[in-house]
Coordinates of N, CA, C and O in Angstrom, one line a residue:
M1 N 0.8 -1.2 0.0 CA 0.0 0.0 0.0 C 0.9 1.3 0.0 O 1.8 1.4 0.8
T2 N 0.6 2.2 -0.9 CA 1.4 3.4 -1.0 C 0.7 4.5 -0.1 O -0.5 4.6 0.0
L3 N 1.6 5.2 0.7 CA 1.1 6.2 1.6 C 0.8 7.5 0.8 O 1.4 7.8 -0.3
S4 N -0.2 8.2 1.3 CA -0.5 9.5 0.7 C 0.5 10.5 1.1 O 1.3 10.4 2.0
H5 N 0.5 11.7 0.4 CA 1.3 12.8 0.7 C 1.1 13.2 2.2 O 2.0 13.5 2.9
Q6 N -0.2 13.3 2.5 CA -0.6 13.6 3.9 C 0.1 12.7 4.9 O 0.6 13.1 5.9
E7 N 0.0 11.4 4.7 CA 0.6 10.4 5.6 C 2.1 10.5 5.7 O 2.6 10.4 6.8
I8 N 2.7 10.7 4.6 CA 4.2 10.9 4.6 C 4.6 12.1 5.4 O 5.5 12.1 6.2
F9 N 3.9 13.2 5.1 CA 4.1 14.5 5.8 C 3.9 14.3 7.3 O 4.7 14.7 8.2
Q10 N 2.8 13.7 7.7 CA 2.5 13.5 9.1 C 3.5 12.6 9.8 O 3.9 12.9 11.0
R11 N 4.0 11.6 9.2 CA 5.1 10.8 9.7 C 6.3 11.6 9.9 O 7.0 11.5 11.0
Y12 N 6.6 12.4 9.0 CA 7.8 13.3 9.1 C 7.7 14.3 10.2 O 8.6 14.4 11.1
I13 N 6.6 14.9 10.4 CA 6.3 15.9 11.5 C 6.4 15.2 12.8 O 7.0 15.6 13.8
Y14 N 5.8 14.0 12.9 CA 5.8 13.2 14.2 C 7.2 12.9 14.6 O 7.6 13.1 15.7
A15 N 8.0 12.4 13.6 CA 9.3 12.0 13.9 C 10.2 13.1 14.3 O 11.1 13.1 15.2
G16 N 10.1 14.3 13.5 CA 11.0 15.4 13.7 C 10.5 16.4 14.7 O 11.3 16.8 15.6
A17 N 9.3 16.9 14.6 CA 8.9 18.0 15.5 C 8.2 17.5 16.8 O 8.3 18.2 17.8
I18 N 7.5 16.4 16.7 CA 6.7 16.0 17.9 C 7.6 15.1 18.8 O 7.8 15.5 20.0
T19 N 8.2 14.0 18.3 CA 9.0 13.1 19.2 C 10.4 13.5 19.1 O 11.2 13.0 19.9
R20 N 10.9 14.3 18.2 CA 12.3 14.8 18.0 C 13.2 13.5 18.1 O 14.1 13.4 18.9
N21 N 13.0 12.7 17.1 CA 13.7 11.4 17.0 C 14.5 11.3 15.7 O 14.0 10.8 14.7
P22 N 15.8 11.7 15.8 CA 16.6 11.7 14.6 C 16.7 10.3 13.8 O 16.6 10.3 12.6
P23 N 16.8 9.2 14.5 CA 16.8 7.9 13.8 C 15.5 7.7 13.1 O 15.5 7.1 11.9
A24 N 14.4 8.1 13.7 CA 13.1 7.9 13.0 C 13.0 8.8 11.8 O 12.4 8.4 10.8
V25 N 13.5 10.0 11.9 CA 13.5 10.9 10.7 C 14.3 10.3 9.6 O 13.8 10.2 8.5
A26 N 15.5 9.8 9.9 CA 16.4 9.3 8.9 C 15.7 8.0 8.2 O 15.9 7.8 7.0
D27 N 15.0 7.2 9.0 CA 14.4 6.0 8.5 C 13.2 6.4 7.5 O 12.9 5.5 6.7
L28 N 12.7 7.6 7.5 CA 11.7 8.0 6.5 C 12.3 8.2 5.1 O 11.5 8.3 4.2
F29 N 13.6 8.3 5.0 CA 14.3 8.6 3.7 C 14.7 7.3 3.0 O 15.0 6.3 3.7
T30 N 14.9 7.4 1.7 CA 15.5 6.3 1.0 C 17.0 6.2 1.4 O 17.5 7.1 2.0
D31 N 17.6 5.0 1.1 CA 19.0 4.9 1.5 C 19.9 6.0 1.1 O 20.8 6.4 1.8
D32 N 19.6 6.5 -0.1 CA 20.4 7.6 -0.7 C 19.7 8.9 -0.6 O 20.0 9.8 -1.4
G33 N 18.8 9.0 0.3 CA 18.0 10.2 0.4 C 18.9 11.5 0.7 O 20.0 11.4 1.2
V34 N 18.3 12.6 0.4 CA 19.0 13.9 0.6 C 18.1 14.9 1.4 O 16.9 15.0 1.0
Y35 N 18.7 15.5 2.4 CA 18.0 16.5 3.2 C 18.8 17.8 2.9 O 20.0 17.8 3.2
E36 N 18.1 18.8 2.5 CA 18.8 20.1 2.3 C 18.0 21.2 3.0 O 16.8 21.2 3.0
A37 N 18.8 22.1 3.6 CA 18.3 23.3 4.2 C 19.1 24.5 3.5 O 20.1 24.9 4.1
P38 N 18.7 24.9 2.3 CA 19.5 25.9 1.6 C 19.8 27.2 2.3 O 20.9 27.7 2.2
V39 N 18.8 27.7 3.1 CA 19.1 28.9 3.9 C 20.2 28.7 4.9 O 21.0 29.7 5.1
E40 N 20.3 27.5 5.4 CA 21.4 27.2 6.4 C 22.7 26.8 5.7 O 23.7 26.5 6.3
G41 N 22.6 26.5 4.3 CA 23.8 26.0 3.6 C 24.1 24.6 4.0 O 25.2 24.1 4.0
L42 N 23.0 23.8 4.2 CA 23.2 22.4 4.7 C 22.7 21.4 3.6 O 21.6 21.6 3.0
R43 N 23.5 20.4 3.4 CA 23.1 19.3 2.5 C 23.6 18.0 3.1 O 24.8 17.8 3.4
L44 N 22.7 17.1 3.4 CA 23.0 15.8 4.0 C 22.6 14.7 3.1 O 21.4 14.7 2.6
E45 N 23.5 13.8 2.8 CA 23.2 12.7 1.9 C 23.3 11.4 2.6 O 24.4 11.1 3.2
G46 N 22.3 10.6 2.5 CA 22.3 9.2 3.1 C 21.7 9.3 4.5 O 21.7 10.3 5.2
R47 N 21.2 8.2 4.9 CA 20.5 8.1 6.2 C 21.4 8.4 7.4 O 20.9 9.1 8.3
D48 N 22.6 7.9 7.4 CA 23.5 8.2 8.5 C 23.8 9.7 8.6 O 23.7 10.3 9.7
A49 N 24.0 10.4 7.5 CA 24.3 11.8 7.5 C 23.0 12.6 7.9 O 23.1 13.6 8.7
I50 N 21.8 12.1 7.5 CA 20.6 12.8 7.9 C 20.4 12.6 9.4 O 20.0 13.6 10.0
E51 N 20.6 11.5 9.9 CA 20.4 11.3 11.4 C 21.3 12.2 12.1 O 20.9 12.9 13.1
T52 N 22.6 12.2 11.8 CA 23.6 13.0 12.5 C 23.2 14.5 12.3 O 23.3 15.3 13.3
G53 N 22.8 14.9 11.1 CA 22.5 16.3 10.9 C 21.3 16.8 11.6 O 21.2 17.9 12.2
V54 N 20.2 16.0 11.6 CA 19.0 16.3 12.3 C 19.3 16.4 13.8 O 18.8 17.3 14.5
R55 N 20.1 15.5 14.3 CA 20.5 15.5 15.8 C 21.2 16.9 16.1 O 20.9 17.5 17.1
A56 N 22.1 17.3 15.2 CA 22.8 18.6 15.4 C 21.8 19.8 15.3 O 21.9 20.7 16.1
I57 N 20.9 19.8 14.4 CA 19.9 20.8 14.2 C 19.1 20.9 15.5 O 18.8 22.0 16.0
Q58 N 18.6 19.8 16.0 CA 17.7 19.8 17.1 C 18.5 20.2 18.4 O 17.9 20.7 19.3
A59 N 19.8 20.1 18.5 CA 20.6 20.4 19.6 C 20.8 21.9 19.7 O 21.1 22.5 20.7
R60 N 20.7 22.6 18.5 CA 20.9 24.1 18.5 C 19.8 24.8 19.2 O 18.7 24.4 19.1
P61 N 20.2 25.9 19.8 CA 19.1 26.8 20.4 C 18.3 27.3 19.2 O 18.8 27.8 18.2
G62 N 17.0 27.3 19.4 CA 16.1 27.9 18.4 C 15.2 28.9 19.0 O 15.5 29.3 20.1
P63 N 14.1 29.2 18.4 CA 13.2 30.1 19.0 C 12.7 29.5 20.3 O 12.4 28.3 20.4
E64 N 12.6 30.3 21.3 CA 12.2 29.9 22.6 C 10.7 29.6 22.7 O 9.9 30.4 22.2
G65 N 10.3 28.5 23.2 CA 8.9 28.2 23.3 C 8.6 26.7 23.1 O 9.5 25.9 22.7
T66 N 7.4 26.4 23.3 CA 6.9 25.0 23.2 C 5.9 25.0 22.0 O 5.1 25.9 21.9
L67 N 6.0 24.0 21.1 CA 5.2 23.9 20.0 C 3.7 23.8 20.4 O 3.3 23.0 21.3
N68 N 2.9 24.7 19.9 CA 1.5 24.7 20.1 C 0.8 24.0 18.9 O 0.5 24.7 17.9
A69 N 0.6 22.7 19.0 CA 0.1 22.0 17.9 C -1.3 22.4 17.5 O -1.7 22.4 16.3
G70 N -2.1 22.9 18.4 CA -3.5 23.3 18.1 C -3.5 24.6 17.3 O -4.4 24.8 16.5
A71 N -2.5 25.5 17.5 CA -2.5 26.7 16.8 C -1.6 26.7 15.5 O -1.7 27.5 14.7
T72 N -0.8 25.7 15.4 CA 0.1 25.5 14.3 C -0.8 25.0 13.1 O -1.7 24.2 13.2
G73 N -0.5 25.6 11.9 CA -1.2 25.2 10.7 C -0.3 24.9 9.5 O 0.8 25.3 9.5
Y74 N -0.8 24.1 8.6 CA -0.1 23.8 7.4 C -1.0 23.5 6.2 O -2.2 23.2 6.5
V75 N -0.5 23.7 5.0 CA -1.2 23.4 3.8 C -0.3 22.6 2.9 O 0.9 22.9 2.8
L76 N -0.8 21.5 2.4 CA 0.0 20.6 1.5 C -0.5 21.0 0.1 O -1.7 21.1 -0.2
H77 N 0.5 21.1 -0.8 CA 0.2 21.4 -2.3 C 0.7 20.2 -3.1 O 1.9 19.9 -3.1
D78 N -0.2 19.6 -3.9 CA 0.2 18.6 -4.9 C 0.8 19.4 -6.1 O 0.4 20.6 -6.3
T79 N 1.6 18.7 -6.8 CA 2.2 19.3 -8.0 C 1.8 18.4 -9.2 O 1.2 17.4 -9.1
A80 N 2.2 18.9 -10.4 CA 1.9 18.1 -11.6 C 2.7 16.7 -11.6 O 2.3 15.7 -12.2
D81 N 3.8 16.7 -10.8 CA 4.5 15.4 -10.6 C 4.0 14.7 -9.4 O 4.0 15.3 -8.3
P82 N 3.4 13.5 -9.5 CA 2.8 12.9 -8.4 C 3.8 12.5 -7.3 O 3.4 12.2 -6.1
D83 N 5.1 12.6 -7.5 CA 6.2 12.3 -6.6 C 6.7 13.5 -5.9 O 7.7 13.5 -5.1
V84 N 6.1 14.7 -6.1 CA 6.5 15.9 -5.5 C 5.3 16.6 -4.9 O 4.2 16.7 -5.5
F85 N 5.5 17.1 -3.6 CA 4.5 17.9 -3.0 C 5.2 18.9 -2.1 O 6.4 18.8 -1.8
I86 N 4.5 20.0 -1.8 CA 5.0 21.1 -1.1 C 4.2 21.4 0.2 O 3.0 21.3 0.2
A87 N 4.9 21.6 1.3 CA 4.2 21.9 2.6 C 4.5 23.3 3.0 O 5.7 23.7 3.0
E88 N 3.5 24.1 3.3 CA 3.6 25.5 3.8 C 3.2 25.3 5.3 O 2.1 24.9 5.6
I89 N 4.1 25.7 6.2 CA 3.8 25.5 7.6 C 4.0 26.9 8.4 O 5.0 27.6 8.2
D90 N 3.1 27.1 9.3 CA 3.2 28.2 10.2 C 3.1 27.6 11.6 O 2.0 27.2 12.1
A91 N 4.3 27.4 12.2 CA 4.4 26.7 13.5 C 4.3 27.8 14.6 O 5.0 28.8 14.5
V92 N 3.5 27.6 15.5 CA 3.3 28.5 16.6 C 4.0 28.0 17.9 O 3.7 26.8 18.3
L93 N 4.8 28.8 18.4 CA 5.5 28.4 19.6 C 5.0 29.3 20.8 O 5.0 30.5 20.6
D94 N 4.7 28.7 21.9 CA 4.2 29.4 23.1 C 5.5 29.7 23.9 O 6.1 28.7 24.4
G95 N 5.9 30.9 24.0 CA 7.0 31.3 24.8 C 6.7 32.2 26.0 O 5.6 32.6 26.2
P96 N 7.8 32.6 26.7 CA 7.6 33.5 27.9 C 7.0 34.9 27.5 O 6.3 35.5 28.3
D97 N 7.2 35.3 26.3 CA 6.7 36.6 25.9 C 5.4 36.5 25.0 O 5.0 37.4 24.3
G98 N 4.8 35.3 25.0 CA 3.6 35.1 24.2 C 3.9 34.2 23.0 O 5.1 33.8 22.8
P99 N 3.0 34.0 22.1 CA 3.2 33.1 21.0 C 4.1 33.8 19.9 O 4.0 35.0 19.7
T100 N 4.8 32.9 19.2 CA 5.7 33.3 18.1 C 5.4 32.4 17.0 O 5.3 31.2 17.2
T101 N 5.2 32.9 15.7 CA 5.0 32.1 14.6 C 6.3 32.0 13.7 O 6.9 33.0 13.4
V102 N 6.6 30.8 13.4 CA 7.8 30.5 12.6 C 7.2 29.9 11.3 O 6.6 28.8 11.3
S103 N 7.4 30.5 10.2 CA 6.9 30.1 8.9 C 8.0 29.4 8.1 O 9.2 29.8 8.1
L104 N 7.7 28.3 7.4 CA 8.7 27.6 6.6 C 8.0 26.9 5.4 O 6.7 26.7 5.4
V105 N 8.8 26.5 4.5 CA 8.3 25.8 3.3 C 9.2 24.6 3.1 O 10.4 24.7 3.2
Q106 N 8.6 23.4 2.8 CA 9.3 22.2 2.5 C 8.9 21.6 1.2 O 7.7 21.6 0.9
I107 N 9.8 21.2 0.4 CA 9.5 20.5 -0.9 C 10.0 19.1 -0.7 O 11.2 18.8 -0.5
F108 N 9.0 18.2 -0.9 CA 9.3 16.7 -0.7 C 9.3 16.1 -2.1 O 8.4 16.4 -2.9
R109 N 10.3 15.2 -2.4 CA 10.3 14.4 -3.5 C 10.3 13.0 -2.9 O 11.2 12.6 -2.1
I110 N 9.4 12.1 -3.3 CA 9.2 10.8 -2.7 C 9.5 9.7 -3.8 O 9.4 9.9 -5.0
S111 N 9.8 8.6 -3.2 CA 9.9 7.3 -4.0 C 9.2 6.3 -3.2 O 9.7 5.8 -2.2
G112 N 8.0 5.9 -3.7 CA 7.2 4.9 -3.0 C 6.7 5.6 -1.7 O 6.2 6.7 -1.7
D113 N 7.0 5.0 -0.5 CA 6.6 5.5 0.7 C 7.8 6.3 1.5 O 7.6 6.6 2.6
K114 N 8.9 6.4 0.8 CA 10.1 7.1 1.4 C 10.3 8.4 0.8 O 10.0 8.7 -0.4
I115 N 11.0 9.3 1.5 CA 11.4 10.6 1.0 C 12.7 10.4 0.3 O 13.7 9.9 0.9
R116 N 12.8 10.8 -1.0 CA 14.0 10.8 -1.8 C 14.8 12.0 -1.5 O 16.0 12.0 -1.4
S117 N 14.1 13.2 -1.5 CA 14.8 14.4 -1.1 C 13.8 15.4 -0.4 O 12.6 15.3 -0.7
L118 N 14.3 16.2 0.4 CA 13.5 17.2 1.1 C 14.3 18.5 1.2 O 15.5 18.5 1.7
R119 N 13.8 19.5 0.6 CA 14.4 20.9 0.7 C 13.5 21.6 1.7 O 12.4 21.8 1.6
D120 N 14.2 22.0 2.8 CA 13.6 22.6 4.0 C 14.0 24.1 4.1 O 15.2 24.4 4.4
Y121 N 13.1 25.0 3.8 CA 13.4 26.4 3.8 C 12.9 27.0 5.2 O 11.7 27.3 5.3
F122 N 13.8 27.1 6.1 CA 13.6 27.6 7.4 C 14.7 28.5 7.8 O 15.8 28.4 7.2
Q123 N 14.5 29.3 8.8 CA 15.6 30.1 9.3 C 15.6 30.0 10.8 O 14.6 30.2 11.4
S124 N 16.7 29.6 11.4 CA 16.8 29.4 12.8 C 17.2 30.7 13.5 O 17.6 31.6 12.9

């Protein structure tokens, strides 16, 4: 059974943002998968590099606050290529000075149920 774009995205968000589990994030990619964060100048190739890189990203200080899943929103956009979809995300963090919104865009290229490449446009 092939997963939908929604299911692939939800698995990625659960592994990365909810449970913050680098091995689980890396397992969502093909063996030769690529994770890129162009704004950060980051390119990770292969599951081992993705796991190590996600661990390093998660260890860095970011915007202060706790993810407010109820206030956070996203929209998925299908493209003419059935193996490509785009996610627009407005993540809301509840911090000591009130809520902060962090906006980002992600471009997913998939192969079957795995992520072949992910370009993550965020700024920490």
